[in-house]
PDB file of C-alpha atoms in Angstrom:
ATOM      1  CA  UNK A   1     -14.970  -5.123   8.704  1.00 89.00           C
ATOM      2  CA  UNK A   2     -18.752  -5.786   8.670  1.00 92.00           C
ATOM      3  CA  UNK A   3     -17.702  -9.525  10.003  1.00 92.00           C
ATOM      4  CA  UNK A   4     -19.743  -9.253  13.816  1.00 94.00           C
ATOM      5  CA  UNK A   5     -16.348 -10.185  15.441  1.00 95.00           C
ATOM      6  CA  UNK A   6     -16.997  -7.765  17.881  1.00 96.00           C
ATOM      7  CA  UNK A   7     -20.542  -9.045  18.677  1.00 96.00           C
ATOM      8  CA  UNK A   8     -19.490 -12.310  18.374  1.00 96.00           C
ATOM      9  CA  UNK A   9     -16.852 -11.575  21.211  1.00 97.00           C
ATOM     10  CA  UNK A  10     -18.898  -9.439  23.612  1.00 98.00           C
ATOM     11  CA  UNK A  11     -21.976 -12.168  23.511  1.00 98.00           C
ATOM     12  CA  UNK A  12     -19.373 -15.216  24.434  1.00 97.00           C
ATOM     13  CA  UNK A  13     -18.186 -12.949  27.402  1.00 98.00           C
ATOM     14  CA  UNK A  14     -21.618 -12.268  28.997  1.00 98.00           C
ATOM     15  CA  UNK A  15     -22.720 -15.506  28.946  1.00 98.00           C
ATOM     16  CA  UNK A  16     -19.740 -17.281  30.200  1.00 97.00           C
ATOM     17  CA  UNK A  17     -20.717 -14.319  32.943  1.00 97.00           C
ATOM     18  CA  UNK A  18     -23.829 -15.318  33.412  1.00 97.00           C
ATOM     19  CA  UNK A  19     -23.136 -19.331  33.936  1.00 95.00           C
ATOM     20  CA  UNK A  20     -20.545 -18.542  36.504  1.00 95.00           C
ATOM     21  CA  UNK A  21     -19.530 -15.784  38.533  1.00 95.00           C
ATOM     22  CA  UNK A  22     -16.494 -14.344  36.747  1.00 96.00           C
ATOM     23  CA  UNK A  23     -14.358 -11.282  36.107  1.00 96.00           C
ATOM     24  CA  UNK A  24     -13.974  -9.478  32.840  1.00 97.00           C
ATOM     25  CA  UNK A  25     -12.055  -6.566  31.651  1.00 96.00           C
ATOM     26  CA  UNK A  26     -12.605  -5.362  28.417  1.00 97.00           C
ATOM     27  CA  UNK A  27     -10.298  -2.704  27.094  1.00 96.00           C
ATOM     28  CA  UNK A  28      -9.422  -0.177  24.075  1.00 94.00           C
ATOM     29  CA  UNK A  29      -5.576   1.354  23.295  1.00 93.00           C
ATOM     30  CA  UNK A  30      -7.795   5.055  24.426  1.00 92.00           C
ATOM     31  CA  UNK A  31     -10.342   5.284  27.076  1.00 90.00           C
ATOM     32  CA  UNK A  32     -12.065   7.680  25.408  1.00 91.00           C
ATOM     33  CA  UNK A  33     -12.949   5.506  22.353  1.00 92.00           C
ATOM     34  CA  UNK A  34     -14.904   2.608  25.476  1.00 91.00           C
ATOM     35  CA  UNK A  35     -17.979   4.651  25.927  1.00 91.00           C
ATOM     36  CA  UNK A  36     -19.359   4.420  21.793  1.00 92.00           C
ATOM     37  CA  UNK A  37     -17.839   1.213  21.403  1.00 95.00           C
ATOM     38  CA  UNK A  38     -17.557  -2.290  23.474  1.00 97.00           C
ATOM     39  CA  UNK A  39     -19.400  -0.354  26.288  1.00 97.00           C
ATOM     40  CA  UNK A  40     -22.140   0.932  24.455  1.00 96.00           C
ATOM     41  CA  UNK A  41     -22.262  -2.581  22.727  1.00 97.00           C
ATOM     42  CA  UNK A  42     -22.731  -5.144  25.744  1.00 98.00           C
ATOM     43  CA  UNK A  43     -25.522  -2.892  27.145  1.00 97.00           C
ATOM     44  CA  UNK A  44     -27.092  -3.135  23.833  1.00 97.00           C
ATOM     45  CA  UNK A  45     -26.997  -7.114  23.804  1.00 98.00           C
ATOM     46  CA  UNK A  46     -27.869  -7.327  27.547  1.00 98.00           C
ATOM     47  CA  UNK A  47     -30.677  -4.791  26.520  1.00 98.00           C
ATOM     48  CA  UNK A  48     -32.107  -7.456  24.139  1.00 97.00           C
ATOM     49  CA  UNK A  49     -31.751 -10.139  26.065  1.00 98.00           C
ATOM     50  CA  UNK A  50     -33.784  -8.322  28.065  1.00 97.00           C
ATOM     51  CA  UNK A  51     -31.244  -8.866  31.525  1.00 97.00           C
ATOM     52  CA  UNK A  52     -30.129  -4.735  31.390  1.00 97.00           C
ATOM     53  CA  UNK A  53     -32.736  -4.887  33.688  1.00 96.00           C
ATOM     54  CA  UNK A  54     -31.374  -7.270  36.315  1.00 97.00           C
ATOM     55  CA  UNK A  55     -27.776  -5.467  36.293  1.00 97.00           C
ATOM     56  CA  UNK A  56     -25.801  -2.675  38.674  1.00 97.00           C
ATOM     57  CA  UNK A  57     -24.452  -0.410  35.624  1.00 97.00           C
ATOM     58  CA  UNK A  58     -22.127   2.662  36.858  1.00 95.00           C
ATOM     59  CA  UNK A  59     -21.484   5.032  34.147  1.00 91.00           C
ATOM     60  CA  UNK A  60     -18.701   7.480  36.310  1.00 89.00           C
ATOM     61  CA  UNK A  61     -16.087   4.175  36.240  1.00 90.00           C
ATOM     62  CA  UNK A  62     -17.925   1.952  33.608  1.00 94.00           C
ATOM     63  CA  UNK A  63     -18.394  -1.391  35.233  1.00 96.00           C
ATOM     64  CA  UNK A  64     -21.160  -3.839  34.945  1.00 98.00           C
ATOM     65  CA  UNK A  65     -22.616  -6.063  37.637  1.00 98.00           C
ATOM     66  CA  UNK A  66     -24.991  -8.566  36.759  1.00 98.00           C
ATOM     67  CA  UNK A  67     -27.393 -10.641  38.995  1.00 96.00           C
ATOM     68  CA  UNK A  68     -24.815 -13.605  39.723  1.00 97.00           C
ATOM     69  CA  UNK A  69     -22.032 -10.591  40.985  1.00 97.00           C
ATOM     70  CA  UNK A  70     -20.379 -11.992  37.979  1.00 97.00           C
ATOM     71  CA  UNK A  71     -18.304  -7.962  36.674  1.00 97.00           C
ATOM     72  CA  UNK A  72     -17.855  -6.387  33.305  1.00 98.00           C
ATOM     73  CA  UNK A  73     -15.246  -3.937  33.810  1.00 96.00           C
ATOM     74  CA  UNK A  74     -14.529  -1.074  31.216  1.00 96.00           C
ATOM     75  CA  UNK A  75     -10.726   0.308  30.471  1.00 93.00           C
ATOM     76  CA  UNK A  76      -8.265   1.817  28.969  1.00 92.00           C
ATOM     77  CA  UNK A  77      -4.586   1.076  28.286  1.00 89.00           C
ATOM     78  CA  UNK A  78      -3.844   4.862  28.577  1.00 84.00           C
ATOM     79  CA  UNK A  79      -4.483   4.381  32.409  1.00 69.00           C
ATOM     80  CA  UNK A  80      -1.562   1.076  32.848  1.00 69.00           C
ATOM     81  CA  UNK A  81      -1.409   1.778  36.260  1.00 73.00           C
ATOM     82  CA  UNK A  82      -4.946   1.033  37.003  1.00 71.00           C
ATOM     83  CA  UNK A  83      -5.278  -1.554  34.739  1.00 75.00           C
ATOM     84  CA  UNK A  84      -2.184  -3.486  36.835  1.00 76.00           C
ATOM     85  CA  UNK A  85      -3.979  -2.730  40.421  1.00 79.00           C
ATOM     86  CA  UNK A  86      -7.480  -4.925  38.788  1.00 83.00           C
ATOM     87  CA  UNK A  87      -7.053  -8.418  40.401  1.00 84.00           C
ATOM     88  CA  UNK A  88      -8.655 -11.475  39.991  1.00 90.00           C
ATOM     89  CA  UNK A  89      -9.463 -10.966  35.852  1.00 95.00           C
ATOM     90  CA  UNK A  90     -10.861 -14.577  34.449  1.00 96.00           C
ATOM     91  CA  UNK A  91     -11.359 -13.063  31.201  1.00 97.00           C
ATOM     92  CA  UNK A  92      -9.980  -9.979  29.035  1.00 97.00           C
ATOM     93  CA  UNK A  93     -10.683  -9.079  25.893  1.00 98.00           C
ATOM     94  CA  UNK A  94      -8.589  -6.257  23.638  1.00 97.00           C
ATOM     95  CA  UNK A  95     -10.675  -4.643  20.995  1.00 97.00           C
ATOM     96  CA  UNK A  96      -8.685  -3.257  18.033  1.00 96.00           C
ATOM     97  CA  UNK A  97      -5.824  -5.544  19.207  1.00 96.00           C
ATOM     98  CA  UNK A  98      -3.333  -3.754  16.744  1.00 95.00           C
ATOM     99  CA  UNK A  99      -3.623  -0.448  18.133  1.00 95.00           C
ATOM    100  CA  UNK A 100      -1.912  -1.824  21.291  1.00 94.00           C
ATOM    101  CA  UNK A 101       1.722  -2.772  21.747  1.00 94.00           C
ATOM    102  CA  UNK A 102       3.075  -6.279  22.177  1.00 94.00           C
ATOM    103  CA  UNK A 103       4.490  -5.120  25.160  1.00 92.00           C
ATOM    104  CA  UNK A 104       0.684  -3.828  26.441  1.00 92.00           C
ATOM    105  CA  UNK A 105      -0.631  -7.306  25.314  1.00 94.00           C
ATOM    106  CA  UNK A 106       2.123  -8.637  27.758  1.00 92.00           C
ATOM    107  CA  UNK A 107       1.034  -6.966  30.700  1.00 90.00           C
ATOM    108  CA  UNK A 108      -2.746  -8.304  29.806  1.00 93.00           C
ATOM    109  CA  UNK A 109      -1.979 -11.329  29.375  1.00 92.00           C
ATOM    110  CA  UNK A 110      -0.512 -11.952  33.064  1.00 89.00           C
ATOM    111  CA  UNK A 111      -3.349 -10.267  34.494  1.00 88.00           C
ATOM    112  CA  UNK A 112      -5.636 -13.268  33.896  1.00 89.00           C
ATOM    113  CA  UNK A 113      -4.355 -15.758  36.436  1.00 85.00           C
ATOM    114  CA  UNK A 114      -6.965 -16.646  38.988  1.00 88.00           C
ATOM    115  CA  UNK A 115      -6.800 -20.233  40.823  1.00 86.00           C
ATOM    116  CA  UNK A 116      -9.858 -22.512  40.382  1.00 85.00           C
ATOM    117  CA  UNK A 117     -11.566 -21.239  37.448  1.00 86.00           C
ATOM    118  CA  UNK A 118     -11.693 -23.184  34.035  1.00 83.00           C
ATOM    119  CA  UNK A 119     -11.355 -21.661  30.718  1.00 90.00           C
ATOM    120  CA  UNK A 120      -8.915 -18.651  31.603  1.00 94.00           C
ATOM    121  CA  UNK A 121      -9.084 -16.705  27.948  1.00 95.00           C
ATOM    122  CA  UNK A 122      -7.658 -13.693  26.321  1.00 97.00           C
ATOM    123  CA  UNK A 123      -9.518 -12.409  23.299  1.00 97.00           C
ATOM    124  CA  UNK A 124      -8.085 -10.325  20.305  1.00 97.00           C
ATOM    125  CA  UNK A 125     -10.274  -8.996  17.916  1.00 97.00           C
ATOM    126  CA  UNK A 126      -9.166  -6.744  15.046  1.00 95.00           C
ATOM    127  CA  UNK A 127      -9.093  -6.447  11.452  1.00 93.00           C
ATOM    128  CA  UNK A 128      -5.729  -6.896  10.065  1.00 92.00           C
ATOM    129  CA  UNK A 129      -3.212  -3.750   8.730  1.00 89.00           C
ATOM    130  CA  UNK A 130       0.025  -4.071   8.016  1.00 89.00           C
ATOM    131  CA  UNK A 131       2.417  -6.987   8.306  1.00 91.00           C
ATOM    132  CA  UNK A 132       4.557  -4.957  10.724  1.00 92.00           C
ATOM    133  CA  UNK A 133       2.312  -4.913  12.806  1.00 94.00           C
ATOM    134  CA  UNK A 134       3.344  -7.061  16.379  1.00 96.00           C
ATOM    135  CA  UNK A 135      -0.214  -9.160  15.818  1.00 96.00           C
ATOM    136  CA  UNK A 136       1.152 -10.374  12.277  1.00 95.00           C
ATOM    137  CA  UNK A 137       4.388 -11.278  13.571  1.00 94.00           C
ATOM    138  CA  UNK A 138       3.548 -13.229  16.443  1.00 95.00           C
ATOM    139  CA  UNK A 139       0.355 -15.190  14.621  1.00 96.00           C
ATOM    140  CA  UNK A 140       0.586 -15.009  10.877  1.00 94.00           C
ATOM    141  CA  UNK A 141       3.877 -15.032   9.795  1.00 94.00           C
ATOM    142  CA  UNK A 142       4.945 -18.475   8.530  1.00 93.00           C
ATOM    143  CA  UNK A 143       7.940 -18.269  10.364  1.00 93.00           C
ATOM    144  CA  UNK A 144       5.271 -17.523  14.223  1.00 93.00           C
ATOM    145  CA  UNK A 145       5.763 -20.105  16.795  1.00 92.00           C
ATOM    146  CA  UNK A 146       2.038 -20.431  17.891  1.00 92.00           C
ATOM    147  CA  UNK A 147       1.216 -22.930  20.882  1.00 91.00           C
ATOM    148  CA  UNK A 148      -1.673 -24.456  19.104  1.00 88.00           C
ATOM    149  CA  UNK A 149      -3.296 -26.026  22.267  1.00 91.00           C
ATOM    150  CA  UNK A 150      -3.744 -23.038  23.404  1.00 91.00           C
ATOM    151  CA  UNK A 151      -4.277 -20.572  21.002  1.00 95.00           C
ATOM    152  CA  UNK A 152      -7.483 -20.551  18.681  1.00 95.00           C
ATOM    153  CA  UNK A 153      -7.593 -18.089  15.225  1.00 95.00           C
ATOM    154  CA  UNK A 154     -10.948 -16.898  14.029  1.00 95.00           C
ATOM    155  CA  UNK A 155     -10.711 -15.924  10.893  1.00 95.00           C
ATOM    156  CA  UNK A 156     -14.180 -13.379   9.438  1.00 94.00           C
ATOM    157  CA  UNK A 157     -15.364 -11.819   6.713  1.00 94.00           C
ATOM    158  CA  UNK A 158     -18.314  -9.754   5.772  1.00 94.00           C
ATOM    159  CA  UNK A 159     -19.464 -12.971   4.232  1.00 93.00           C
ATOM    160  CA  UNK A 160     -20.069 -14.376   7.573  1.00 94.00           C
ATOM    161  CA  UNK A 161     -22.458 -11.965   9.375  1.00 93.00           C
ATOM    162  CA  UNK A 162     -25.922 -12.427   7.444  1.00 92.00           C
ATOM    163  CA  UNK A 163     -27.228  -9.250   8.735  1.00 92.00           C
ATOM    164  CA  UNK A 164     -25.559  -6.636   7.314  1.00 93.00           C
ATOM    165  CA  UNK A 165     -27.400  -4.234   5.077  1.00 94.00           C
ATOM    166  CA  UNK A 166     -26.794  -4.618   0.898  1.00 95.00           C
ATOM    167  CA  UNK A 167     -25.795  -1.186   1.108  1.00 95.00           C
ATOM    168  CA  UNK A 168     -22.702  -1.786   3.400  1.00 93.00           C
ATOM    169  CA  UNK A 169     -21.923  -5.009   1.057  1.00 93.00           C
ATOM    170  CA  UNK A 170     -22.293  -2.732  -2.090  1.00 93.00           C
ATOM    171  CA  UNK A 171     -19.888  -0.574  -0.658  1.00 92.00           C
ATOM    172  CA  UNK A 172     -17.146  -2.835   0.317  1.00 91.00           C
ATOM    173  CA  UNK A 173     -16.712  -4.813  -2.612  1.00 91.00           C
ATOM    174  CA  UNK A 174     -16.631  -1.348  -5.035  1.00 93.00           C
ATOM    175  CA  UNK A 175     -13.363  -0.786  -2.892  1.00 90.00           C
ATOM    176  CA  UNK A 176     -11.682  -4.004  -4.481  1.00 89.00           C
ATOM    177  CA  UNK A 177     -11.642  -1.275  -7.471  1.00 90.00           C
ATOM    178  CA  UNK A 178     -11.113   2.056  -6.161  1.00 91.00           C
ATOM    179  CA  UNK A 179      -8.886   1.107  -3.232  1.00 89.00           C
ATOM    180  CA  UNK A 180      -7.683  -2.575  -3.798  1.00 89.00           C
ATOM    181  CA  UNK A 181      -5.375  -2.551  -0.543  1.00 87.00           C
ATOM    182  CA  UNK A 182      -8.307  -1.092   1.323  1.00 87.00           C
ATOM    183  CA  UNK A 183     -10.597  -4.459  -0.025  1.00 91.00           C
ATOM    184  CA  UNK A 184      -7.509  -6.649   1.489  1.00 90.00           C
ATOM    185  CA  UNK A 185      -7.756  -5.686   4.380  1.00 90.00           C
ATOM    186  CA  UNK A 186     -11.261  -4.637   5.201  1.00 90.00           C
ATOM    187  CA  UNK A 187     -13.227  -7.138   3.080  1.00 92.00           C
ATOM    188  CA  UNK A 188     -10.956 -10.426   2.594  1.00 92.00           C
ATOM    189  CA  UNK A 189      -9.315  -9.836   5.987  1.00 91.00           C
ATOM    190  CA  UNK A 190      -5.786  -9.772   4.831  1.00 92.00           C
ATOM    191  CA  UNK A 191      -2.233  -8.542   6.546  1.00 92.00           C
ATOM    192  CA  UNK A 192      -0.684  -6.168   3.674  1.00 84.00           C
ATOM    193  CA  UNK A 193       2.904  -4.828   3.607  1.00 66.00           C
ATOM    194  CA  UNK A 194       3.664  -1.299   3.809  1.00 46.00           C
ATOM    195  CA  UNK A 195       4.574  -1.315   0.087  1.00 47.00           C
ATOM    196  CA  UNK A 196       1.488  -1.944  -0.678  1.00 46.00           C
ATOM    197  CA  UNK A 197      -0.733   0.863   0.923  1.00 46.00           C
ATOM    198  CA  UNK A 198      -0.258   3.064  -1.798  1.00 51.00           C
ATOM    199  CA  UNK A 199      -2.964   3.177  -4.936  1.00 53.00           C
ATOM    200  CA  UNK A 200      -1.589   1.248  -7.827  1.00 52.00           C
ATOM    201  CA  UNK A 201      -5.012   1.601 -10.263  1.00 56.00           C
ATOM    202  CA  UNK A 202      -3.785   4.691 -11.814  1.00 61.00           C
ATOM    203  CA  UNK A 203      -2.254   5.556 -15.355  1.00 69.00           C
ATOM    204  CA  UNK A 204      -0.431   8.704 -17.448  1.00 73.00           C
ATOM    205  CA  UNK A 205      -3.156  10.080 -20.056  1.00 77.00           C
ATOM    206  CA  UNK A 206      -2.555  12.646 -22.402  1.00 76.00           C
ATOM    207  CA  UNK A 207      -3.752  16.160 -21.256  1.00 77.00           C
ATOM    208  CA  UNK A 208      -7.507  16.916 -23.119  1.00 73.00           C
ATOM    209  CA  UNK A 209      -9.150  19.691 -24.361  1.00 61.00           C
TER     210      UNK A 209
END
């Protein structure tokens, strides 16, 4: 949490957009959640790279159009059918990866297939939750078969992203003591097991007063 994965992600899409004309869907588990999220967020950074104004944004089916025709598209995994009638995808990228199913990722993943274009890619972004979770199986376990030539692991931290406030950091690391499971995951970036989400920094005191 706190890392700028997500801003990380959404600025290498739009400019691999704007050196070539290309197609991008980006896409939550929930429609709903698009609109104050990754939508919200590449209009911001387009915004201050002051290009917003050189774009074709429709807010009734949330796509982007910028000045090369190079699209942004904006979905859902709730609406599958849709998603599987979207041709011609260069680029996806699945924001809180673990909320989806490995199945769903599946289904993504042959969706980017387009002959002639260089530097097909599929981006995950997420912060990590349990280890039975499909994304821990299939990338972190020891025992994962990962094709390393083409798969690439970012790992972040709040460490990384310089501009978050003291207050946010302050916050974070006083959960390594009220809520150590909680600093795994959200601070270090760490896959936990189930037996672990439960509070451990507790003890029996006699009753007072």
């Amino acid at each position: 949490a706190g890392s700028g994965k997500s801003v990380f992600v959404a600025q290498k899409l739009i400019i691999k957009a704007l050196r070539e004309k290309r197609r991008i869907l980006i896409t939550r588990k929930y429609a709903t959640t698009l609109k104050d999220s990754v939508f919200d967020l590449i209009i911001s950074i387009l915004k201050k790279w002051e290009i917003y104004k050189y774009c074709k944004v429709n807010l009734s089916n949330y796509t982007i159009t910028l000045s090369n025709e190079s699209v942004i598209l904006f979905k859902g995994l709730d609406d599958e059918e849709k998603i599987k009638s979207i041709l011609d995808i260069t680029d996806i990228w699945m924001e809180e990866a673990t909320e989806f199913t490995e199945d769903e990722f599946t289904q993504l993943d042959l969706r980017v297939r387009v002959p002639g274009y260089n530097s097909l890619q599929l981006f995950l972004s997420f912060n990590p939750v349990s280890k039975a979770n499909w994304v821990y199986k299939k990338w972190f376990d020891p025992t994962a078969e990962i094709d390393k030539e083409k798969t690439f692991i970012l790992h972040t931290t709040y460490k990384d992203n310089k501009y978050l406030p003291q207050e946010y950091i302050d916050s974070l690391k006083e959960k390594e003591r009220s809520n150590p499971t909680f600093y795994r995951i959200y601070a270090l970036g760490e896959f936990c097991s189930l037996d672990k989400l439960i509070y451990t920094n507790w003890e029996i005191q006699a009753p007072t007063g």
